[in-house]
Amino acid sequence: MKEKENQNHNVPKTHPRYESLKFRHKIIEGMKNLVVAEAGLIAHGRGECFDYILGEKTTESARKAIRVAVAALLLADKPVISVNGNTAALVPKELAKLSKIINAPLEINLFYHKVGRIEAIKKILEKAGATDIRGTSKEELVEIEGLESNRRFVQSIIDADLIMVPLEDGDRTEALKKIGKKVIAVDLNPISRTAIWADITIVDNIIRALPEMIKIAKDLKNLKKEQLINIVNNFNNKKNIIDTLDLIKEYIEAQKENAFKILKL
Ligand code: PTJ
């Protein structure tokens, strides 16, 4: 199976950027199958760019936000994980796993409407093992007030107390905050409007953040409610975003020397 995948995009496993190229091709494949919007390719490229200046690794600040996000999800009465095309194409199995561990439905919510997209995403999630998928039937959707984009159509999100929004455009996070929801964002851009508006901002690539969330959820599930509350209450999102910006500055500073080591001069 792995070999077939490899043949599909013709990238040798020995290529120094194999992992990155593998996910790039998942996005391209997703676009061909209607899962990913055309603009999703551009969004992915923007994400890659931010990932580069984070050193393509989960930073200490991201790890902190991930732990707080998982604690908040375990504490929430009605948590929901919002799923768009890019997320479904990149990490369908991890979405299905996290949904089960924290007992939160996956709600398909798209910015770009196209006939067949919701069905294509539902199929990929089901194939990955997801069992609780919402947002697939028009009759069950309601509108979020104060939002004009297609993302205003929601199902369980309207009654949720905590919504996780990976890779999103800023409008909806702002609208969700205005109707009193708590929001967890996963966004490689630490100063996007989504990142700034969210209550808990995970500045990390979704391909690393979700496996880490699954791992942490298994640990935190054993904690008492008071311990989870403590984790959430001791977190300062603004400070954590500022720490992330400092880490980016430090990384770029270090690259003044390190980037040229490749030349072995
Ligand atoms: O599937 P749809 O129709 O709902 O559309 C999804 C996209 C992503 C196309 C849509 O939401 C969009 O246009 O988003 P933006 O405004 O480009 O914002 C996406 C954000 O996600 C940007 O800040 C990117 O840096 C970030 N991003 C991109 N790839 C990743 C990411 N963050 C985390 N992990 C990634 N892999």
mmCIF file of C-alpha atoms and ligand atoms in Angstrom:
data_model
loop_
_atom_site.group_PDB
_atom_site.id
_atom_site.type_symbol
_atom_site.label_atom_id
_atom_site.label_comp_id
_atom_site.label_asym_id
_atom_site.label_seq_id
_atom_site.Cartn_x
_atom_site.Cartn_y
_atom_site.Cartn_z
ATOM 1 C CA MET A 1 0.000 0.000 0.000
ATOM 2 C CA LYS A 2 2.815 2.379 1.031
ATOM 3 C CA GLU A 3 4.635 1.501 -2.204
ATOM 4 C CA LYS A 4 1.526 2.276 -4.237
ATOM 5 C CA GLU A 5 1.191 5.622 -2.484
ATOM 6 C CA ASN A 6 4.820 6.310 -3.252
ATOM 7 C CA GLN A 7 4.372 5.442 -6.927
ATOM 8 C CA ASN A 8 1.407 7.750 -7.156
ATOM 9 C CA HIS A 9 3.467 10.827 -6.504
ATOM 10 C CA ASN A 10 6.855 9.545 -7.697
ATOM 11 C CA VAL A 11 8.776 10.963 -4.776
ATOM 12 C CA PRO A 12 11.645 8.722 -3.658
ATOM 13 C CA LYS A 13 11.557 7.954 0.066
ATOM 14 C CA THR A 14 15.175 9.040 0.287
ATOM 15 C CA HIS A 15 14.242 12.569 -0.770
ATOM 16 C CA PRO A 16 15.198 14.956 2.063
ATOM 17 C CA ARG A 17 11.735 16.507 1.955
ATOM 18 C CA TYR A 18 9.808 13.246 1.492
ATOM 19 C CA GLU A 19 7.408 13.793 4.425
ATOM 20 C CA SER A 20 6.500 17.298 3.337
ATOM 21 C CA LEU A 21 6.010 16.201 -0.278
ATOM 22 C CA LYS A 22 3.872 13.239 0.822
ATOM 23 C CA PHE A 23 1.395 15.574 2.519
ATOM 24 C CA ARG A 24 1.500 17.987 -0.408
ATOM 25 C CA HIS A 25 0.386 15.121 -2.634
ATOM 26 C CA LYS A 26 -2.386 14.166 -0.213
ATOM 27 C CA ILE A 27 -3.725 17.691 -0.742
ATOM 28 C CA ILE A 28 -3.425 17.374 -4.538
ATOM 29 C CA GLU A 29 -5.160 13.969 -4.490
ATOM 30 C CA GLY A 30 -7.815 15.457 -2.210
ATOM 31 C CA MET A 31 -8.440 18.220 -4.710
ATOM 32 C CA LYS A 32 -8.918 15.696 -7.513
ATOM 33 C CA ASN A 33 -11.444 13.804 -5.336
ATOM 34 C CA LEU A 34 -13.403 16.976 -4.390
ATOM 35 C CA VAL A 35 -12.315 16.710 -0.749
ATOM 36 C CA VAL A 36 -10.048 19.766 -0.965
ATOM 37 C CA ALA A 37 -11.108 23.111 -2.451
ATOM 38 C CA GLU A 38 -8.836 24.605 -5.133
ATOM 39 C CA ALA A 39 -7.959 27.357 -2.650
ATOM 40 C CA GLY A 40 -6.955 24.590 -0.232
ATOM 41 C CA LEU A 41 -3.747 24.166 -2.242
ATOM 42 C CA ILE A 42 -2.861 27.786 -1.645
ATOM 43 C CA ALA A 43 -3.776 27.534 2.044
ATOM 44 C CA HIS A 44 -1.489 24.486 2.338
ATOM 45 C CA GLY A 45 1.378 26.389 0.730
ATOM 46 C CA ARG A 46 0.880 29.250 3.149
ATOM 47 C CA GLY A 47 0.941 26.748 6.010
ATOM 48 C CA GLU A 48 4.189 25.185 4.701
ATOM 49 C CA CYS A 49 5.775 28.603 4.695
ATOM 50 C CA PHE A 50 4.935 29.237 8.363
ATOM 51 C CA ASP A 51 5.974 25.692 9.244
ATOM 52 C CA TYR A 52 9.391 26.388 7.742
ATOM 53 C CA ILE A 53 10.007 29.309 10.066
ATOM 54 C CA LEU A 54 8.888 27.234 13.046
ATOM 55 C CA GLY A 55 11.575 24.677 12.188
ATOM 56 C CA GLU A 56 8.915 22.129 11.070
ATOM 57 C CA LYS A 57 8.543 20.836 14.611
ATOM 58 C CA THR A 58 6.081 21.014 17.478
ATOM 59 C CA THR A 59 7.420 23.818 19.647
ATOM 60 C CA GLU A 60 7.240 23.926 23.443
ATOM 61 C CA SER A 61 4.492 26.574 23.174
ATOM 62 C CA ALA A 62 2.484 24.344 20.839
ATOM 63 C CA ARG A 63 2.884 21.407 23.201
ATOM 64 C CA LYS A 64 1.602 23.580 26.054
ATOM 65 C CA ALA A 65 -1.447 24.678 24.039
ATOM 66 C CA ILE A 66 -2.129 21.091 22.959
ATOM 67 C CA ARG A 67 -2.225 19.917 26.596
ATOM 68 C CA VAL A 68 -4.597 22.731 27.536
ATOM 69 C CA ALA A 69 -6.784 22.074 24.474
ATOM 70 C CA VAL A 70 -7.109 18.397 25.332
ATOM 71 C CA ALA A 71 -7.941 19.194 28.968
ATOM 72 C CA ALA A 72 -10.613 21.668 27.803
ATOM 73 C CA LEU A 73 -12.066 19.120 25.364
ATOM 74 C CA LEU A 74 -12.291 16.513 28.122
ATOM 75 C CA LEU A 75 -14.016 19.032 30.398
ATOM 76 C CA ALA A 76 -16.485 20.320 27.788
ATOM 77 C CA ASP A 77 -20.129 19.238 27.897
ATOM 78 C CA LYS A 78 -20.655 19.409 24.139
ATOM 79 C CA PRO A 79 -17.363 19.619 22.266
ATOM 80 C CA VAL A 80 -17.310 19.519 18.457
ATOM 81 C CA ILE A 81 -14.405 19.142 16.019
ATOM 82 C CA SER A 82 -15.020 21.140 12.852
ATOM 83 C CA VAL A 83 -13.634 19.496 9.714
ATOM 84 C CA ASN A 84 -12.812 21.161 6.406
ATOM 85 C CA GLY A 85 -11.351 19.778 3.196
ATOM 86 C CA ASN A 86 -7.654 20.176 3.997
ATOM 87 C CA THR A 87 -7.952 18.564 7.421
ATOM 88 C CA ALA A 88 -9.941 15.620 6.071
ATOM 89 C CA ALA A 89 -7.358 15.031 3.321
ATOM 90 C CA LEU A 90 -4.335 15.287 5.634
ATOM 91 C CA VAL A 91 -5.371 13.494 8.837
ATOM 92 C CA PRO A 92 -8.635 11.521 8.454
ATOM 93 C CA LYS A 93 -7.591 8.627 10.716
ATOM 94 C CA GLU A 94 -6.381 10.950 13.458
ATOM 95 C CA LEU A 95 -9.644 12.924 13.314
ATOM 96 C CA ALA A 96 -11.604 9.693 13.740
ATOM 97 C CA LYS A 97 -9.400 8.615 16.670
ATOM 98 C CA LEU A 98 -9.526 11.937 18.507
ATOM 99 C CA SER A 99 -13.288 12.146 18.007
ATOM 100 C CA LYS A 100 -13.674 8.790 19.762
ATOM 101 C CA ILE A 101 -11.209 9.408 22.596
ATOM 102 C CA ILE A 102 -12.697 12.744 23.640
ATOM 103 C CA ASN A 103 -16.218 11.815 22.650
ATOM 104 C CA ALA A 104 -16.780 14.729 20.247
ATOM 105 C CA PRO A 105 -18.538 14.547 16.885
ATOM 106 C CA LEU A 106 -16.796 15.582 13.672
ATOM 107 C CA GLU A 107 -18.811 18.274 11.914
ATOM 108 C CA ILE A 108 -18.101 18.902 8.247
ATOM 109 C CA ASN A 109 -18.080 22.648 7.713
ATOM 110 C CA LEU A 110 -16.854 24.119 4.445
ATOM 111 C CA PHE A 111 -15.937 27.576 3.244
ATOM 112 C CA TYR A 112 -16.122 26.661 -0.443
ATOM 113 C CA HIS A 113 -19.367 25.087 -1.545
ATOM 114 C CA LYS A 114 -19.257 22.631 -4.434
ATOM 115 C CA VAL A 115 -21.700 19.846 -5.261
ATOM 116 C CA GLY A 116 -20.338 16.506 -4.005
ATOM 117 C CA ARG A 117 -17.727 17.893 -1.585
ATOM 118 C CA ILE A 118 -19.584 17.063 1.643
ATOM 119 C CA GLU A 119 -20.227 13.509 0.418
ATOM 120 C CA ALA A 120 -16.561 13.093 -0.591
ATOM 121 C CA ILE A 121 -15.382 14.258 2.859
ATOM 122 C CA LYS A 122 -17.941 12.071 4.635
ATOM 123 C CA LYS A 123 -16.657 9.086 2.658
ATOM 124 C CA ILE A 124 -13.004 9.703 3.527
ATOM 125 C CA LEU A 125 -13.869 10.133 7.233
ATOM 126 C CA GLU A 126 -15.996 6.987 7.324
ATOM 127 C CA LYS A 127 -13.244 5.026 5.598
ATOM 128 C CA ALA A 128 -10.871 6.273 8.314
ATOM 129 C CA GLY A 129 -13.169 4.879 11.020
ATOM 130 C CA ALA A 130 -15.217 7.927 12.035
ATOM 131 C CA THR A 131 -18.672 7.047 13.324
ATOM 132 C CA ASP A 132 -20.122 10.352 14.505
ATOM 133 C CA ILE A 133 -20.156 12.709 11.521
ATOM 134 C CA ARG A 134 -22.421 15.761 11.474
ATOM 135 C CA GLY A 135 -23.131 18.584 9.057
ATOM 136 C CA THR A 136 -24.006 16.311 6.174
ATOM 137 C CA SER A 137 -27.737 16.862 5.870
ATOM 138 C CA LYS A 138 -29.056 20.266 4.703
ATOM 139 C CA GLU A 139 -32.316 19.912 6.652
ATOM 140 C CA GLU A 140 -30.416 19.754 9.954
ATOM 141 C CA LEU A 141 -28.348 22.886 9.401
ATOM 142 C CA VAL A 142 -28.978 26.256 11.046
ATOM 143 C CA GLU A 143 -27.238 29.595 10.491
ATOM 144 C CA ILE A 144 -24.778 31.377 12.786
ATOM 145 C CA GLU A 145 -25.806 35.010 13.105
ATOM 146 C CA GLY A 146 -23.446 37.720 11.924
ATOM 147 C CA LEU A 147 -21.566 35.510 9.484
ATOM 148 C CA GLU A 148 -21.983 35.720 5.723
ATOM 149 C CA SER A 149 -19.685 32.989 4.470
ATOM 150 C CA ASN A 150 -20.762 29.441 3.755
ATOM 151 C CA ARG A 151 -19.328 28.485 7.157
ATOM 152 C CA ARG A 152 -22.441 29.969 8.783
ATOM 153 C CA PHE A 153 -24.318 26.690 8.141
ATOM 154 C CA VAL A 154 -23.799 24.472 11.179
ATOM 155 C CA GLN A 155 -25.468 21.575 12.939
ATOM 156 C CA SER A 156 -24.131 20.591 16.388
ATOM 157 C CA ILE A 157 -21.797 23.580 16.533
ATOM 158 C CA ILE A 158 -24.737 25.832 17.389
ATOM 159 C CA ASP A 159 -25.270 23.987 20.700
ATOM 160 C CA ALA A 160 -21.605 23.239 21.390
ATOM 161 C CA ASP A 161 -19.719 24.811 24.283
ATOM 162 C CA LEU A 162 -16.274 24.203 22.756
ATOM 163 C CA ILE A 163 -15.377 23.997 19.085
ATOM 164 C CA MET A 164 -12.040 22.993 17.628
ATOM 165 C CA VAL A 165 -11.382 24.719 14.299
ATOM 166 C CA PRO A 166 -8.325 23.492 12.434
ATOM 167 C CA LEU A 167 -7.007 25.642 9.523
ATOM 168 C CA GLU A 168 -9.701 28.226 9.338
ATOM 169 C CA ASP A 169 -10.349 31.663 7.916
ATOM 170 C CA GLY A 170 -10.839 34.287 10.662
ATOM 171 C CA ASP A 171 -14.476 35.268 10.168
ATOM 172 C CA ARG A 172 -16.046 32.277 11.803
ATOM 173 C CA THR A 173 -13.888 32.213 14.922
ATOM 174 C CA GLU A 174 -14.868 35.838 15.485
ATOM 175 C CA ALA A 175 -18.555 35.020 14.911
ATOM 176 C CA LEU A 176 -18.362 32.000 17.235
ATOM 177 C CA LYS A 177 -16.765 34.115 19.962
ATOM 178 C CA LYS A 178 -19.504 36.723 19.570
ATOM 179 C CA ILE A 179 -22.165 34.104 20.302
ATOM 180 C CA GLY A 180 -20.322 32.984 23.431
ATOM 181 C CA LYS A 181 -18.509 29.862 22.236
ATOM 182 C CA LYS A 182 -15.062 28.744 23.345
ATOM 183 C CA VAL A 183 -12.743 28.043 20.416
ATOM 184 C CA ILE A 184 -9.580 25.980 19.944
ATOM 185 C CA ALA A 185 -7.676 26.891 16.771
ATOM 186 C CA VAL A 186 -4.961 24.908 15.048
ATOM 187 C CA ASP A 187 -3.173 27.333 12.767
ATOM 188 C CA LEU A 188 0.436 27.587 11.651
ATOM 189 C CA ASN A 189 0.079 31.353 11.394
ATOM 190 C CA PRO A 190 0.377 32.649 14.982
ATOM 191 C CA ILE A 191 -1.048 36.049 14.072
ATOM 192 C CA SER A 192 -3.941 35.037 11.825
ATOM 193 C CA ARG A 193 -7.305 36.412 12.942
ATOM 194 C CA THR A 194 -8.325 32.868 13.896
ATOM 195 C CA ALA A 195 -5.213 32.481 16.057
ATOM 196 C CA ILE A 196 -5.799 35.800 17.798
ATOM 197 C CA TRP A 197 -9.546 35.354 18.377
ATOM 198 C CA ALA A 198 -9.331 31.779 19.679
ATOM 199 C CA ASP A 199 -9.264 30.925 23.393
ATOM 200 C CA ILE A 200 -6.625 28.256 22.886
ATOM 201 C CA THR A 201 -4.330 28.581 19.863
ATOM 202 C CA ILE A 202 -2.216 25.638 18.790
ATOM 203 C CA VAL A 203 0.431 26.987 16.416
ATOM 204 C CA ASP A 204 1.451 23.719 14.825
ATOM 205 C CA ASN A 205 0.970 21.688 11.689
ATOM 206 C CA ILE A 206 -2.236 19.680 11.952
ATOM 207 C CA ILE A 207 -0.273 16.596 10.828
ATOM 208 C CA ARG A 208 1.800 16.780 14.051
ATOM 209 C CA ALA A 209 -0.764 18.375 16.376
ATOM 210 C CA LEU A 210 -3.456 15.703 16.038
ATOM 211 C CA PRO A 211 -1.239 12.667 16.830
ATOM 212 C CA GLU A 212 0.100 14.608 19.829
ATOM 213 C CA MET A 213 -3.447 15.422 20.974
ATOM 214 C CA ILE A 214 -4.385 11.733 20.778
ATOM 215 C CA LYS A 215 -1.337 10.780 22.854
ATOM 216 C CA ILE A 216 -2.026 13.461 25.480
ATOM 217 C CA ALA A 217 -5.749 12.609 25.620
ATOM 218 C CA LYS A 218 -4.895 9.051 26.642
ATOM 219 C CA ASP A 219 -2.861 10.436 29.583
ATOM 220 C CA LEU A 220 -5.201 13.226 30.647
ATOM 221 C CA LYS A 221 -8.227 10.924 30.656
ATOM 222 C CA ASN A 222 -6.898 9.516 33.936
ATOM 223 C CA LEU A 223 -6.834 12.899 35.686
ATOM 224 C CA LYS A 224 -9.479 14.215 38.062
ATOM 225 C CA LYS A 225 -11.784 17.026 36.940
ATOM 226 C CA GLU A 226 -10.062 19.514 39.310
ATOM 227 C CA GLN A 227 -6.678 18.684 37.787
ATOM 228 C CA LEU A 228 -8.030 19.321 34.271
ATOM 229 C CA ILE A 229 -9.564 22.623 35.409
ATOM 230 C CA ASN A 230 -6.181 23.589 36.848
ATOM 231 C CA ILE A 231 -4.446 22.953 33.518
ATOM 232 C CA VAL A 232 -6.965 25.142 31.678
ATOM 233 C CA ASN A 233 -6.964 27.949 34.271
ATOM 234 C CA ASN A 234 -3.186 28.247 34.323
ATOM 235 C CA PHE A 235 -2.979 28.990 30.606
ATOM 236 C CA ASN A 236 -2.536 32.422 29.057
ATOM 237 C CA ASN A 237 -3.189 32.253 25.297
ATOM 238 C CA LYS A 238 -1.848 35.717 24.502
ATOM 239 C CA LYS A 239 1.419 34.983 26.300
ATOM 240 C CA ASN A 240 1.709 31.639 24.546
ATOM 241 C CA ILE A 241 1.301 33.280 21.104
ATOM 242 C CA ILE A 242 3.947 35.871 22.031
ATOM 243 C CA ASP A 243 6.271 33.031 23.118
ATOM 244 C CA THR A 244 5.702 31.386 19.727
ATOM 245 C CA LEU A 245 6.652 34.605 17.932
ATOM 246 C CA ASP A 246 9.838 34.745 20.032
ATOM 247 C CA LEU A 247 10.636 31.151 19.068
ATOM 248 C CA ILE A 248 10.211 32.055 15.379
ATOM 249 C CA LYS A 249 12.591 35.001 15.849
ATOM 250 C CA GLU A 250 15.129 32.735 17.586
ATOM 251 C CA TYR A 251 14.834 30.102 14.865
ATOM 252 C CA ILE A 252 15.406 32.610 12.080
ATOM 253 C CA GLU A 253 18.357 34.096 13.992
ATOM 254 C CA ALA A 254 19.903 30.623 14.348
ATOM 255 C CA GLN A 255 19.456 29.991 10.627
ATOM 256 C CA LYS A 256 21.866 32.840 9.837
ATOM 257 C CA GLU A 257 24.568 30.353 10.767
ATOM 258 C CA ASN A 258 22.935 26.938 10.456
ATOM 259 C CA ALA A 259 21.399 27.255 6.989
ATOM 260 C CA PHE A 260 24.848 27.527 5.388
ATOM 261 C CA LYS A 261 26.298 24.471 7.147
ATOM 262 C CA ILE A 262 24.829 22.421 4.308
ATOM 263 C CA LEU A 263 27.556 23.888 2.057
ATOM 264 C CA LYS A 264 30.273 22.414 4.330
ATOM 265 C CA LEU A 265 32.572 25.308 3.426
HETATM 266 O O1 PTJ B 1 -12.372 23.069 2.758
HETATM 267 P P1 PTJ B 1 -12.906 24.456 2.881
HETATM 268 O O2 PTJ B 1 -13.841 24.814 1.751
HETATM 269 O O3 PTJ B 1 -13.580 24.704 4.201
HETATM 270 O O4 PTJ B 1 -11.679 25.497 2.787
HETATM 271 C C1 PTJ B 1 -10.547 25.329 3.616
HETATM 272 C C2 PTJ B 1 -9.491 26.431 3.397
HETATM 273 C C3 PTJ B 1 -8.254 26.037 4.214
HETATM 274 C C4 PTJ B 1 -9.157 26.487 1.911
HETATM 275 C C5 PTJ B 1 -10.069 27.789 3.880
HETATM 276 O O5 PTJ B 1 -10.442 27.679 5.235
HETATM 277 C C6 PTJ B 1 -9.072 28.905 3.708
HETATM 278 O O6 PTJ B 1 -8.982 29.549 2.670
HETATM 279 O O7 PTJ B 1 -8.294 29.141 4.781
HETATM 280 P P2 PTJ B 1 -7.178 30.286 4.861
HETATM 281 O O8 PTJ B 1 -7.826 31.620 5.031
HETATM 282 O O9 PTJ B 1 -6.169 30.110 3.786
HETATM 283 O O10 PTJ B 1 -6.507 29.940 6.250
HETATM 284 C C7 PTJ B 1 -5.914 28.707 6.477
HETATM 285 C C8 PTJ B 1 -4.911 28.859 7.634
HETATM 286 O O11 PTJ B 1 -4.441 27.562 7.953
HETATM 287 C C9 PTJ B 1 -3.672 29.712 7.277
HETATM 288 O O12 PTJ B 1 -3.351 30.558 8.361
HETATM 289 C C10 PTJ B 1 -2.550 28.665 7.098
HETATM 290 O O13 PTJ B 1 -1.286 29.150 7.502
HETATM 291 C C11 PTJ B 1 -3.016 27.557 8.023
HETATM 292 N N1 PTJ B 1 -2.572 26.220 7.613
HETATM 293 C C12 PTJ B 1 -2.422 25.733 6.363
HETATM 294 N N2 PTJ B 1 -2.031 24.450 6.386
HETATM 295 C C13 PTJ B 1 -1.953 24.097 7.703
HETATM 296 C C14 PTJ B 1 -2.317 25.233 8.490
HETATM 297 N N3 PTJ B 1 -2.352 25.195 9.829
HETATM 298 C C15 PTJ B 1 -2.048 24.019 10.420
HETATM 299 N N4 PTJ B 1 -1.691 22.897 9.729
HETATM 300 C C16 PTJ B 1 -1.638 22.892 8.381
HETATM 301 N N5 PTJ B 1 -1.294 21.790 7.719
#
